mmCIF file of C-alpha atoms in Angstrom:
data_model
loop_
_atom_site.group_PDB
_atom_site.id
_atom_site.type_symbol
_atom_site.label_atom_id
_atom_site.label_comp_id
_atom_site.label_asym_id
_atom_site.label_seq_id
_atom_site.Cartn_x
_atom_site.Cartn_y
_atom_site.Cartn_z
ATOM 1 C CA MET A 256 -0.005 -0.020 0.012
ATOM 2 C CA THR A 257 1.401 3.439 -0.936
ATOM 3 C CA ILE A 258 0.677 6.209 1.496
ATOM 4 C CA THR A 259 0.487 9.744 0.165
ATOM 5 C CA THR A 260 0.045 12.991 2.070
ATOM 6 C CA LYS A 261 -0.585 16.591 1.188
ATOM 7 C CA LYS A 262 2.275 18.990 1.616
ATOM 8 C CA PHE A 263 2.328 20.741 4.955
ATOM 9 C CA TYR A 264 4.342 23.608 6.398
ATOM 10 C CA LEU A 265 6.651 23.100 9.364
ATOM 11 C CA LEU A 266 5.591 24.992 12.496
ATOM 12 C CA SER A 267 7.718 26.252 15.422
ATOM 13 C CA LEU A 268 6.648 26.666 19.067
ATOM 14 C CA LEU A 269 6.695 30.003 20.940
ATOM 15 C CA CYS A 270 5.856 30.824 24.534
ATOM 16 C CA LEU A 271 2.356 31.741 25.623
ATOM 17 C CA THR A 272 1.569 33.175 29.036
ATOM 18 C CA PHE A 273 -1.433 31.579 30.747
ATOM 19 C CA LEU A 274 -3.375 32.863 33.745
ATOM 20 C CA TRP A 275 -2.363 29.690 35.692
ATOM 21 C CA THR A 276 1.283 29.621 34.641
ATOM 22 C CA ILE A 277 3.520 29.118 37.651
ATOM 23 C CA VAL A 278 6.961 28.902 36.203
ATOM 24 C CA ARG A 279 8.295 30.099 32.844
ATOM 25 C CA CYS A 280 10.660 27.586 31.234
ATOM 26 C CA GLN A 281 13.738 28.470 29.246
ATOM 27 C CA ASN A 282 12.375 26.525 26.281
ATOM 28 C CA SER A 283 9.264 27.110 24.244
ATOM 29 C CA LEU A 284 6.880 25.343 26.743
ATOM 30 C CA ASN A 285 5.457 26.935 29.839
ATOM 31 C CA ILE A 286 4.782 25.060 33.107
ATOM 32 C CA ILE A 287 1.020 25.285 33.812
ATOM 33 C CA ARG A 288 1.076 23.223 37.013
ATOM 34 C CA GLN A 289 3.502 20.959 38.823
ATOM 35 C CA TRP A 290 3.189 18.623 41.772
ATOM 36 C CA VAL A 291 5.293 16.627 44.176
ATOM 37 C CA ALA A 292 2.103 14.563 44.797
ATOM 38 C CA LEU A 293 -1.432 14.944 43.555
ATOM 39 C CA GLU A 294 -4.081 16.384 45.786
ATOM 40 C CA PHE A 295 -7.871 15.858 45.318
ATOM 41 C CA GLU A 296 -11.028 17.825 46.096
ATOM 42 C CA TYR A 297 -13.867 15.899 47.819
ATOM 43 C CA PRO A 298 -17.538 16.989 47.963
ATOM 44 C CA ASN A 299 -17.399 16.912 51.739
ATOM 45 C CA GLU A 300 -15.183 15.782 54.647
ATOM 46 C CA GLU A 301 -17.201 12.593 54.998
ATOM 47 C CA SER A 302 -16.247 11.499 51.464
ATOM 48 C CA ARG A 303 -12.565 12.155 52.143
ATOM 49 C CA VAL A 304 -12.595 10.159 55.392
ATOM 50 C CA ARG A 305 -14.428 7.244 53.775
ATOM 51 C CA ALA A 306 -11.973 7.230 50.784
ATOM 52 C CA ILE A 307 -8.997 6.965 53.170
ATOM 53 C CA ALA A 308 -10.638 4.358 55.373
ATOM 54 C CA ASN A 309 -11.554 2.113 52.409
ATOM 55 C CA LYS A 310 -8.086 2.656 50.871
ATOM 56 C CA TYR A 311 -9.739 4.299 47.875
ATOM 57 C CA TYR A 312 -7.246 7.020 48.547
ATOM 58 C CA VAL A 313 -3.593 6.131 49.468
ATOM 59 C CA PRO A 314 -1.340 9.253 49.489
ATOM 60 C CA GLY A 315 1.586 9.116 47.036
ATOM 61 C CA LEU A 316 0.142 6.425 44.687
ATOM 62 C CA SER A 317 -1.775 8.594 42.209
ATOM 63 C CA VAL A 318 -0.069 9.225 38.868
ATOM 64 C CA PRO A 319 -1.558 11.562 36.233
ATOM 65 C CA VAL A 320 -1.141 10.211 32.698
ATOM 66 C CA ASP A 321 -3.092 12.422 30.330
ATOM 67 C CA VAL A 322 -4.092 16.014 29.987
ATOM 68 C CA ASP A 323 -6.446 17.898 27.695
ATOM 69 C CA ALA A 324 -7.791 21.485 27.646
ATOM 70 C CA TYR A 325 -11.118 22.929 26.586
ATOM 71 C CA TYR A 326 -11.723 26.650 25.985
ATOM 72 C CA GLY A 327 -15.438 26.372 25.339
ATOM 73 C CA TYR A 328 -17.137 29.394 23.756
ATOM 74 C CA GLY A 329 -14.400 32.048 23.646
ATOM 75 C CA SER A 330 -13.196 31.491 27.268
ATOM 76 C CA GLN A 331 -9.687 32.856 27.741
ATOM 77 C CA ASN A 332 -8.927 30.361 30.563
ATOM 78 C CA PRO A 333 -9.107 26.670 29.619
ATOM 79 C CA ARG A 334 -10.747 23.952 31.592
ATOM 80 C CA ILE A 335 -8.031 21.371 32.182
ATOM 81 C CA PHE A 336 -8.815 17.697 32.309
ATOM 82 C CA ILE A 337 -6.565 15.069 34.040
ATOM 83 C CA THR A 338 -6.653 11.335 34.071
ATOM 84 C CA VAL A 339 -5.329 9.174 36.913
ATOM 85 C CA PRO A 340 -5.704 5.462 35.812
ATOM 86 C CA ARG A 341 -6.307 2.964 38.631
ATOM 87 C CA ILE A 342 -3.200 0.843 37.925
ATOM 88 C CA ASN A 343 -3.873 -0.360 41.502
ATOM 89 C CA VAL A 344 -5.999 0.632 44.449
ATOM 90 C CA GLY A 345 -5.648 3.973 46.180
ATOM 91 C CA ARG A 346 -6.731 6.450 43.446
ATOM 92 C CA PRO A 347 -9.854 8.287 44.503
ATOM 93 C CA ILE A 348 -10.511 10.043 41.159
ATOM 94 C CA THR A 349 -9.735 8.648 37.679
ATOM 95 C CA LEU A 350 -10.991 11.535 35.564
ATOM 96 C CA GLY A 351 -11.006 15.057 36.915
ATOM 97 C CA THR A 352 -10.700 18.773 36.309
ATOM 98 C CA LEU A 353 -7.968 21.013 37.668
ATOM 99 C CA ASP A 354 -8.741 24.102 39.763
ATOM 100 C CA GLU A 355 -6.557 27.218 40.443
ATOM 101 C CA ASN A 356 -5.076 25.634 43.584
ATOM 102 C CA GLY A 357 -3.940 22.485 41.762
ATOM 103 C CA LEU A 358 -6.695 20.316 43.274
ATOM 104 C CA ILE A 359 -8.352 17.639 41.107
ATOM 105 C CA SER A 360 -12.131 17.364 41.243
ATOM 106 C CA GLY A 361 -14.011 14.418 39.859
ATOM 107 C CA TYR A 362 -15.623 14.755 36.430
ATOM 108 C CA PRO A 363 -18.458 15.048 35.633
ATOM 109 C CA ASP A 364 -18.764 14.844 39.430
ATOM 110 C CA TYR A 365 -17.350 12.865 42.285
ATOM 111 C CA SER A 366 -20.096 10.216 42.213
ATOM 112 C CA TRP A 367 -18.918 9.043 38.767
ATOM 113 C CA ASN A 368 -15.477 8.304 40.271
ATOM 114 C CA ASP A 369 -16.472 6.950 43.671
ATOM 115 C CA ASN A 370 -17.388 3.475 42.532
ATOM 116 C CA GLN A 371 -13.957 1.706 42.489
ATOM 117 C CA GLY A 372 -15.321 -1.007 40.174
ATOM 118 C CA ARG A 373 -18.550 -1.582 42.178
ATOM 119 C CA ASN A 374 -20.842 0.351 39.884
ATOM 120 C CA CYS A 375 -20.264 -0.115 36.189
ATOM 121 C CA GLU A 376 -22.446 2.856 35.332
ATOM 122 C CA GLY A 377 -19.661 5.093 36.571
ATOM 123 C CA LEU A 378 -15.933 5.310 35.710
ATOM 124 C CA THR A 379 -13.585 2.575 36.715
ATOM 125 C CA SER A 380 -10.145 3.492 35.225
ATOM 126 C CA VAL A 381 -9.275 5.964 32.554
ATOM 127 C CA PHE A 382 -5.892 6.398 30.868
ATOM 128 C CA ARG A 383 -6.547 8.941 28.177
ATOM 129 C CA VAL A 384 -9.279 11.198 26.822
ATOM 130 C CA ALA A 385 -9.872 13.185 23.602
ATOM 131 C CA ILE A 386 -11.796 16.408 22.955
ATOM 132 C CA ASP A 387 -13.183 16.960 19.457
ATOM 133 C CA ASN A 388 -14.346 20.028 17.574
ATOM 134 C CA CYS A 389 -17.976 19.146 18.449
ATOM 135 C CA HIS A 390 -17.526 20.067 22.156
ATOM 136 C CA ARG A 391 -17.431 16.397 23.150
ATOM 137 C CA LEU A 392 -15.115 14.770 25.700
ATOM 138 C CA TRP A 393 -14.400 11.162 24.676
ATOM 139 C CA VAL A 394 -13.470 8.946 27.617
ATOM 140 C CA MET A 395 -12.148 5.373 27.238
ATOM 141 C CA ASP A 396 -12.767 3.427 30.445
ATOM 142 C CA THR A 397 -10.734 0.196 30.677
ATOM 143 C CA GLY A 398 -13.021 -1.317 33.385
ATOM 144 C CA LEU A 399 -9.852 -2.470 35.129
ATOM 145 C CA ILE A 400 -8.467 -1.918 38.588
ATOM 146 C CA GLY A 401 -4.946 -3.257 38.378
ATOM 147 C CA ARG A 402 -5.380 -6.343 36.153
ATOM 148 C CA GLN A 403 -8.829 -7.188 37.523
ATOM 149 C CA GLN A 404 -11.653 -6.697 35.033
ATOM 150 C CA LYS A 405 -14.220 -5.155 37.313
ATOM 151 C CA CYS A 406 -16.498 -3.831 34.505
ATOM 152 C CA ARG A 407 -16.756 -4.159 30.787
ATOM 153 C CA PRO A 408 -14.636 -1.616 28.815
ATOM 154 C CA GLN A 409 -16.709 1.271 27.671
ATOM 155 C CA LEU A 410 -16.356 4.395 25.538
ATOM 156 C CA LEU A 411 -18.198 7.416 26.726
ATOM 157 C CA ALA A 412 -18.801 10.984 25.405
ATOM 158 C CA PHE A 413 -19.836 14.004 27.456
ATOM 159 C CA ASP A 414 -21.222 17.231 26.082
ATOM 160 C CA LEU A 415 -18.772 19.840 27.475
ATOM 161 C CA ARG A 416 -21.440 22.541 27.274
ATOM 162 C CA THR A 417 -23.723 20.738 29.716
ATOM 163 C CA ASP A 418 -21.418 18.051 31.214
ATOM 164 C CA GLN A 419 -24.039 15.482 30.398
ATOM 165 C CA LEU A 420 -23.419 11.930 29.150
ATOM 166 C CA ILE A 421 -24.451 11.780 25.503
ATOM 167 C CA TYR A 422 -22.955 8.463 24.365
ATOM 168 C CA ARG A 423 -21.979 5.091 25.806
ATOM 169 C CA HIS A 424 -20.626 2.084 23.991
ATOM 170 C CA ARG A 425 -19.914 -0.986 26.051
ATOM 171 C CA VAL A 426 -17.390 -3.011 24.177
ATOM 172 C CA PRO A 427 -18.738 -6.489 23.227
ATOM 173 C CA SER A 428 -16.839 -9.419 24.675
ATOM 174 C CA GLU A 429 -15.633 -10.536 21.250
ATOM 175 C CA ASN A 430 -13.729 -7.278 20.806
ATOM 176 C CA PHE A 431 -11.498 -7.469 23.880
ATOM 177 C CA MET A 432 -9.355 -10.224 25.432
ATOM 178 C CA ALA A 433 -8.379 -11.196 28.955
ATOM 179 C CA ASN A 434 -5.127 -9.101 28.655
ATOM 180 C CA SER A 435 -6.778 -6.124 26.834
ATOM 181 C CA GLN A 436 -6.191 -2.610 28.185
ATOM 182 C CA PHE A 437 -7.639 0.180 26.040
ATOM 183 C CA VAL A 438 -5.591 3.331 26.603
ATOM 184 C CA THR A 439 -5.519 5.783 23.736
ATOM 185 C CA PRO A 440 -8.672 7.058 21.926
ATOM 186 C CA VAL A 441 -8.372 9.310 18.841
ATOM 187 C CA VAL A 442 -11.536 10.714 17.287
ATOM 188 C CA ASP A 443 -12.255 10.882 13.594
ATOM 189 C CA VAL A 444 -15.111 13.326 12.922
ATOM 190 C CA ARG A 445 -16.008 12.900 9.254
ATOM 191 C CA GLY A 446 -18.059 16.111 9.008
ATOM 192 C CA SER A 447 -16.754 19.493 7.927
ATOM 193 C CA GLY A 448 -17.820 21.596 10.913
ATOM 194 C CA PRO A 449 -18.968 21.672 14.563
ATOM 195 C CA ASP A 450 -22.612 21.183 13.496
ATOM 196 C CA ASP A 451 -21.792 18.149 11.335
ATOM 197 C CA CYS A 452 -20.805 15.583 13.978
ATOM 198 C CA ALA A 453 -22.954 12.462 13.380
ATOM 199 C CA ASP A 454 -20.440 10.607 11.293
ATOM 200 C CA THR A 455 -17.799 9.870 13.899
ATOM 201 C CA PHE A 456 -15.335 6.987 14.417
ATOM 202 C CA VAL A 457 -13.078 6.481 17.451
ATOM 203 C CA TYR A 458 -9.916 4.401 17.158
ATOM 204 C CA VAL A 459 -8.628 3.014 20.493
ATOM 205 C CA ALA A 460 -5.126 1.476 21.169
ATOM 206 C CA ASP A 461 -5.165 -1.836 23.074
ATOM 207 C CA VAL A 462 -1.680 -1.700 24.623
ATOM 208 C CA PHE A 463 -1.570 -5.197 26.131
ATOM 209 C CA GLY A 464 -3.974 -6.861 23.665
ATOM 210 C CA PHE A 465 -1.749 -5.631 20.762
ATOM 211 C CA GLY A 466 -4.721 -4.465 18.634
ATOM 212 C CA LEU A 467 -6.959 -1.561 17.802
ATOM 213 C CA LEU A 468 -10.670 -1.048 18.648
ATOM 214 C CA VAL A 469 -12.700 0.757 16.034
ATOM 215 C CA VAL A 470 -16.009 2.274 17.181
ATOM 216 C CA ASP A 471 -18.569 3.431 14.699
ATOM 217 C CA VAL A 472 -20.438 5.931 16.842
ATOM 218 C CA ALA A 473 -23.423 6.573 14.511
ATOM 219 C CA ARG A 474 -24.274 2.909 14.361
ATOM 220 C CA ASN A 475 -23.034 2.074 17.896
ATOM 221 C CA ARG A 476 -20.941 -0.742 16.531
ATOM 222 C CA SER A 477 -17.278 -1.754 17.109
ATOM 223 C CA TRP A 478 -14.698 -4.221 15.794
ATOM 224 C CA ARG A 479 -11.155 -5.227 16.409
ATOM 225 C CA VAL A 480 -8.127 -4.850 14.113
ATOM 226 C CA THR A 481 -5.015 -6.872 14.581
ATOM 227 C CA HIS A 482 -1.609 -6.456 12.991
ATOM 228 C CA ARG A 483 2.043 -7.251 13.806
ATOM 229 C CA TYR A 484 2.829 -3.504 13.918
ATOM 230 C CA PHE A 485 0.711 -3.282 17.110
ATOM 231 C CA TYR A 486 3.139 -5.547 18.944
ATOM 232 C CA PRO A 487 6.243 -4.474 20.959
ATOM 233 C CA TYR A 488 9.705 -4.987 19.528
ATOM 234 C CA PRO A 489 11.769 -7.244 21.914
ATOM 235 C CA SER A 490 14.967 -5.411 20.913
ATOM 236 C CA ARG A 491 13.417 -2.133 22.158
ATOM 237 C CA GLY A 492 12.068 -3.487 25.464
ATOM 238 C CA LEU A 493 14.766 -1.964 27.699
ATOM 239 C CA PHE A 494 14.267 1.681 28.736
ATOM 240 C CA ASN A 495 16.799 4.016 30.312
ATOM 241 C CA ILE A 496 14.487 6.200 32.344
ATOM 242 C CA ASP A 497 15.960 8.776 34.729
ATOM 243 C CA GLY A 498 19.019 6.601 35.202
ATOM 244 C CA GLN A 499 17.054 3.393 35.764
ATOM 245 C CA ILE A 500 17.076 0.499 33.343
ATOM 246 C CA ILE A 501 13.529 -0.800 33.092
ATOM 247 C CA GLU A 502 12.139 -3.641 31.018
ATOM 248 C CA ASN A 503 8.783 -2.869 29.393
ATOM 249 C CA MET A 504 6.992 -4.672 26.567
ATOM 250 C CA ASP A 505 4.016 -2.416 25.989
ATOM 251 C CA GLY A 506 2.423 -2.559 22.515
ATOM 252 C CA VAL A 507 0.562 0.064 20.547
ATOM 253 C CA LEU A 508 0.291 3.326 22.560
ATOM 254 C CA GLY A 509 0.978 6.587 20.686
ATOM 255 C CA MET A 510 -1.560 7.491 17.971
ATOM 256 C CA ALA A 511 -2.493 10.568 15.975
ATOM 257 C CA LEU A 512 -4.614 11.464 12.998
ATOM 258 C CA SER A 513 -3.665 13.517 9.952
ATOM 259 C CA PRO A 514 -5.801 16.675 9.439
ATOM 260 C CA TYR A 515 -9.248 16.291 8.068
ATOM 261 C CA ILE A 516 -9.593 17.419 4.448
ATOM 262 C CA LYS A 517 -13.014 17.018 2.882
ATOM 263 C CA GLY A 518 -13.007 14.334 0.218
ATOM 264 C CA CYS A 519 -9.612 12.990 1.215
ATOM 265 C CA ASP A 520 -8.687 9.957 3.328
ATOM 266 C CA ARG A 521 -7.135 10.403 6.744
ATOM 267 C CA LEU A 522 -4.046 8.688 8.009
ATOM 268 C CA LEU A 523 -3.562 7.129 11.427
ATOM 269 C CA TYR A 524 0.033 7.380 12.617
ATOM 270 C CA PHE A 525 0.846 4.955 15.424
ATOM 271 C CA HIS A 526 3.641 3.206 17.352
ATOM 272 C CA SER A 527 4.240 0.763 20.100
ATOM 273 C CA PHE A 528 5.812 2.052 23.307
ATOM 274 C CA ALA A 529 8.536 -0.742 23.095
ATOM 275 C CA SER A 530 9.616 0.366 19.637
ATOM 276 C CA THR A 531 11.504 3.110 17.790
ATOM 277 C CA THR A 532 9.447 2.865 14.585
ATOM 278 C CA GLU A 533 6.495 4.839 13.317
ATOM 279 C CA ASN A 534 3.668 3.278 11.285
ATOM 280 C CA VAL A 535 0.790 4.597 9.257
ATOM 281 C CA VAL A 536 -2.538 3.264 7.865
ATOM 282 C CA ARG A 537 -5.384 4.767 5.889
ATOM 283 C CA THR A 538 -8.440 5.156 8.114
ATOM 284 C CA SER A 539 -10.707 4.122 5.213
ATOM 285 C CA LEU A 540 -9.345 0.587 5.772
ATOM 286 C CA LEU A 541 -10.038 0.698 9.513
ATOM 287 C CA ARG A 542 -13.608 2.002 8.990
ATOM 288 C CA ASN A 543 -14.431 -0.896 6.567
ATOM 289 C CA ASP A 544 -15.133 -3.761 8.971
ATOM 290 C CA SER A 545 -15.864 -6.174 6.075
ATOM 291 C CA PHE A 546 -12.491 -5.440 4.546
ATOM 292 C CA ILE A 547 -10.815 -5.964 7.971
ATOM 293 C CA GLN A 548 -12.579 -9.298 8.450
ATOM 294 C CA ASN A 549 -11.820 -10.542 4.904
ATOM 295 C CA SER A 550 -8.210 -9.376 4.596
ATOM 296 C CA ASN A 551 -6.691 -11.220 7.600
ATOM 297 C CA ALA A 552 -4.808 -13.394 5.212
ATOM 298 C CA ASN A 553 -3.078 -10.356 3.766
ATOM 299 C CA PRO A 554 -2.067 -8.252 6.783
ATOM 300 C CA THR A 555 0.449 -6.156 4.804
ATOM 301 C CA SER A 556 -2.479 -4.440 3.134
ATOM 302 C CA LYS A 557 -3.311 -2.733 6.381
ATOM 303 C CA GLY A 558 -0.363 -0.478 7.025
ATOM 304 C CA ASN A 559 3.187 0.626 6.368
ATOM 305 C CA VAL A 560 6.159 1.164 8.604
ATOM 306 C CA PHE A 561 8.564 3.984 7.840
ATOM 307 C CA ARG A 562 12.130 2.910 6.923
ATOM 308 C CA GLU A 563 14.027 5.091 9.435
ATOM 309 C CA GLU A 564 13.613 5.071 13.213
ATOM 310 C CA ARG A 565 13.574 7.336 16.204
ATOM 311 C CA PRO A 566 16.704 7.515 18.418
ATOM 312 C CA SER A 567 14.775 6.001 21.338
ATOM 313 C CA GLN A 568 11.245 5.003 22.470
ATOM 314 C CA SER A 569 8.336 7.396 22.547
ATOM 315 C CA ALA A 570 4.992 7.373 24.400
ATOM 316 C CA ALA A 571 2.264 9.845 23.425
ATOM 317 C CA GLN A 572 2.029 11.896 20.227
ATOM 318 C CA ALA A 573 -0.229 14.459 18.736
ATOM 319 C CA MET A 574 -0.841 16.041 15.277
ATOM 320 C CA ASP A 575 -1.627 19.698 14.536
ATOM 321 C CA ASN A 576 -3.895 21.097 11.843
ATOM 322 C CA ASP A 577 -0.924 21.511 9.452
ATOM 323 C CA GLY A 578 0.245 17.960 9.546
ATOM 324 C CA VAL A 579 3.075 18.324 12.002
ATOM 325 C CA LEU A 580 3.496 15.396 14.402
ATOM 326 C CA TYR A 581 4.760 16.063 17.941
ATOM 327 C CA PHE A 582 6.236 13.324 20.174
ATOM 328 C CA GLY A 583 8.540 12.848 23.127
ATOM 329 C CA LEU A 584 11.792 10.855 23.230
ATOM 330 C CA ILE A 585 12.963 8.879 26.237
ATOM 331 C CA GLU A 586 16.626 9.313 25.392
ATOM 332 C CA PRO A 587 17.714 11.977 24.884
ATOM 333 C CA LEU A 588 14.898 13.357 26.946
ATOM 334 C CA SER A 589 13.168 15.808 24.611
ATOM 335 C CA ILE A 590 9.977 16.872 22.749
ATOM 336 C CA MET A 591 10.405 16.746 18.980
ATOM 337 C CA SER A 592 8.301 17.630 15.922
ATOM 338 C CA TRP A 593 8.232 16.152 12.380
ATOM 339 C CA ASN A 594 6.555 17.611 9.279
ATOM 340 C CA THR A 595 4.705 14.646 7.828
ATOM 341 C CA SER A 596 5.245 15.944 4.294
ATOM 342 C CA THR A 597 8.936 15.037 4.674
ATOM 343 C CA ASN A 598 10.592 11.732 5.108
ATOM 344 C CA PHE A 599 10.361 10.204 8.606
ATOM 345 C CA SER A 600 14.019 10.674 9.682
ATOM 346 C CA PRO A 601 15.939 12.112 12.572
ATOM 347 C CA HIS A 602 17.345 14.511 10.067
ATOM 348 C CA ASN A 603 13.855 15.986 9.724
ATOM 349 C CA PHE A 604 13.004 16.087 13.448
ATOM 350 C CA ASN A 605 12.839 19.527 15.082
ATOM 351 C CA GLN A 606 13.652 19.896 18.727
ATOM 352 C CA ILE A 607 10.938 21.674 20.735
ATOM 353 C CA ALA A 608 12.152 21.193 24.288
ATOM 354 C CA VAL A 609 15.017 19.256 25.879
ATOM 355 C CA ASN A 610 15.868 18.441 29.501
ATOM 356 C CA GLY A 611 15.290 21.522 31.668
ATOM 357 C CA GLU A 612 11.942 21.129 33.342
ATOM 358 C CA LEU A 613 10.901 18.021 31.400
ATOM 359 C CA LEU A 614 10.281 14.860 33.390
ATOM 360 C CA PRO A 615 11.308 11.400 32.034
ATOM 361 C CA ILE A 616 8.147 10.436 30.126
ATOM 362 C CA SER A 617 5.582 12.501 28.211
ATOM 363 C CA PHE A 618 2.572 10.225 28.652
ATOM 364 C CA GLY A 619 -0.079 12.800 27.629
ATOM 365 C CA MET A 620 0.044 15.096 24.619
ATOM 366 C CA LYS A 621 -2.627 17.131 22.861
ATOM 367 C CA VAL A 622 -2.976 19.856 20.262
ATOM 368 C CA VAL A 623 -5.685 22.357 21.435
ATOM 369 C CA ASN A 624 -7.312 25.254 19.505
ATOM 370 C CA ASN A 625 -7.588 28.440 21.579
ATOM 371 C CA PRO A 626 -9.932 31.431 21.228
ATOM 372 C CA LYS A 627 -7.217 33.475 19.502
ATOM 373 C CA GLY A 628 -7.311 31.131 16.590
ATOM 374 C CA HIS A 629 -3.921 29.575 17.497
ATOM 375 C CA GLN A 630 -3.044 26.029 18.228
ATOM 376 C CA GLU A 631 -1.369 25.046 21.524
ATOM 377 C CA LEU A 632 0.654 21.947 22.449
ATOM 378 C CA TRP A 633 -0.227 20.515 25.828
ATOM 379 C CA LEU A 634 1.686 17.724 27.515
ATOM 380 C CA MET A 635 1.894 15.758 30.803
ATOM 381 C CA THR A 636 5.325 14.627 31.851
ATOM 382 C CA THR A 637 5.635 12.292 34.790
ATOM 383 C CA ASN A 638 7.907 10.208 37.017
ATOM 384 C CA LEU A 639 5.650 7.207 36.596
ATOM 385 C CA TYR A 640 8.304 4.583 37.088
ATOM 386 C CA ARG A 641 9.568 6.195 40.268
ATOM 387 C CA THR A 642 6.001 5.873 41.579
ATOM 388 C CA LEU A 643 5.748 2.192 40.570
ATOM 389 C CA THR A 644 9.122 1.379 42.181
ATOM 390 C CA ARG A 645 8.290 3.461 45.278
ATOM 391 C CA THR A 646 11.415 5.659 44.807
ATOM 392 C CA LEU A 647 9.607 8.969 44.806
ATOM 393 C CA THR A 648 11.020 11.541 47.097
ATOM 394 C CA PRO A 649 9.382 14.678 48.567
ATOM 395 C CA ASP A 650 12.183 16.943 47.466
ATOM 396 C CA ARG A 651 11.536 16.777 43.773
ATOM 397 C CA ILE A 652 8.715 17.561 41.320
ATOM 398 C CA ASN A 653 7.131 14.390 39.946
ATOM 399 C CA PHE A 654 4.348 15.553 37.638
ATOM 400 C CA ILE A 655 4.183 18.593 35.344
ATOM 401 C CA ILE A 656 1.679 20.004 32.857
ATOM 402 C CA HIS A 657 3.327 22.044 30.053
ATOM 403 C CA ALA A 658 1.769 24.116 27.292
ATOM 404 C CA GLY A 659 2.969 26.356 24.497
ATOM 405 C CA ASP A 660 1.655 28.225 21.440
ATOM 406 C CA ILE A 661 2.103 26.854 17.917
ATOM 407 C CA PRO A 662 2.030 29.738 15.425
ATOM 408 C CA ALA A 663 2.327 28.916 11.749
ATOM 409 C CA PHE A 664 4.921 30.336 9.388
ATOM 410 C CA GLU A 665 3.666 32.689 6.688
ATOM 411 C CA LYS A 666 2.680 30.703 3.708
#
């Protein structure tokens, strides 16, 4: 399969001062908020006491993974969303919003988060979210606490203008496996404007099931796509993170869509965490469930891998409206960009930020449209592995939200 793209112009990042900015970096990204440990807002003291007593909240265990921002109708101050997956017990809120004091409140309210797998109508564990141009917040709930499947995986959408649930798709049992963990949703709105939102598909990475879930929202159907490119590369399973050598064999994780152009196909760019390659597939293939089912004997028809590779592994990635892909590198620790109209090669990577205030892994990354008509790059960098190995110390920052403006060059 030959993949073609339209020619795009390379963008550079400049600083943008936000109301909530705490520290200004020496690079092109600003620090919006940083924590030694996360703190949460409870509806009342009774809820906080109960969470601690039931071990729903264990201080020092909560790790934020994703971030997204929503400006609404012309608001100058974004509403910031945070995810805290329940990779074990002790996380009181799995999806929340951030206030001016750095506290995380449950979204859409605390009751949705206060179920800990006991009420499958609420949220069990969320790794990542996605906000589309139709004012919808898409939430992929794994249904897991640790590795225990408490509830069926579900994809939900909330109307950000009302904070009401407007869509729920419970994943059929044939579309997930015992080891599935759905982590990264990307939203493909096929319409041309904010009032043309019915034709929507959501592609979700299954990091441990080494596959892709495709959800046809209009028809409330889903199917599973498998391919060898979704698997980890054993030769890339060792990570040098903040001086620690860690073995990790995560599969497909980072995903981003090319810009929507009416009448043209979109491309899904994706890679496994334990890899240094980047892959691409036409979304028309993913949206055609009959093709997927009938072409299993010819898997090479489903995607391409670029010939050259990154210097090291990468987690999250995001695409802007001009076809520039942003991603983080583990080593050297940095944020890079690549114009998708050029060859995928380190020679064509542009360095956005390096070292400084960055933390070892950029697990969350989004491109956000602001009221000024500019695009912004938002990311969450974390010390996740220090949390997992219980080597966090109170004298260092462990989680940071960064953001910066993306102005285009004159065409």
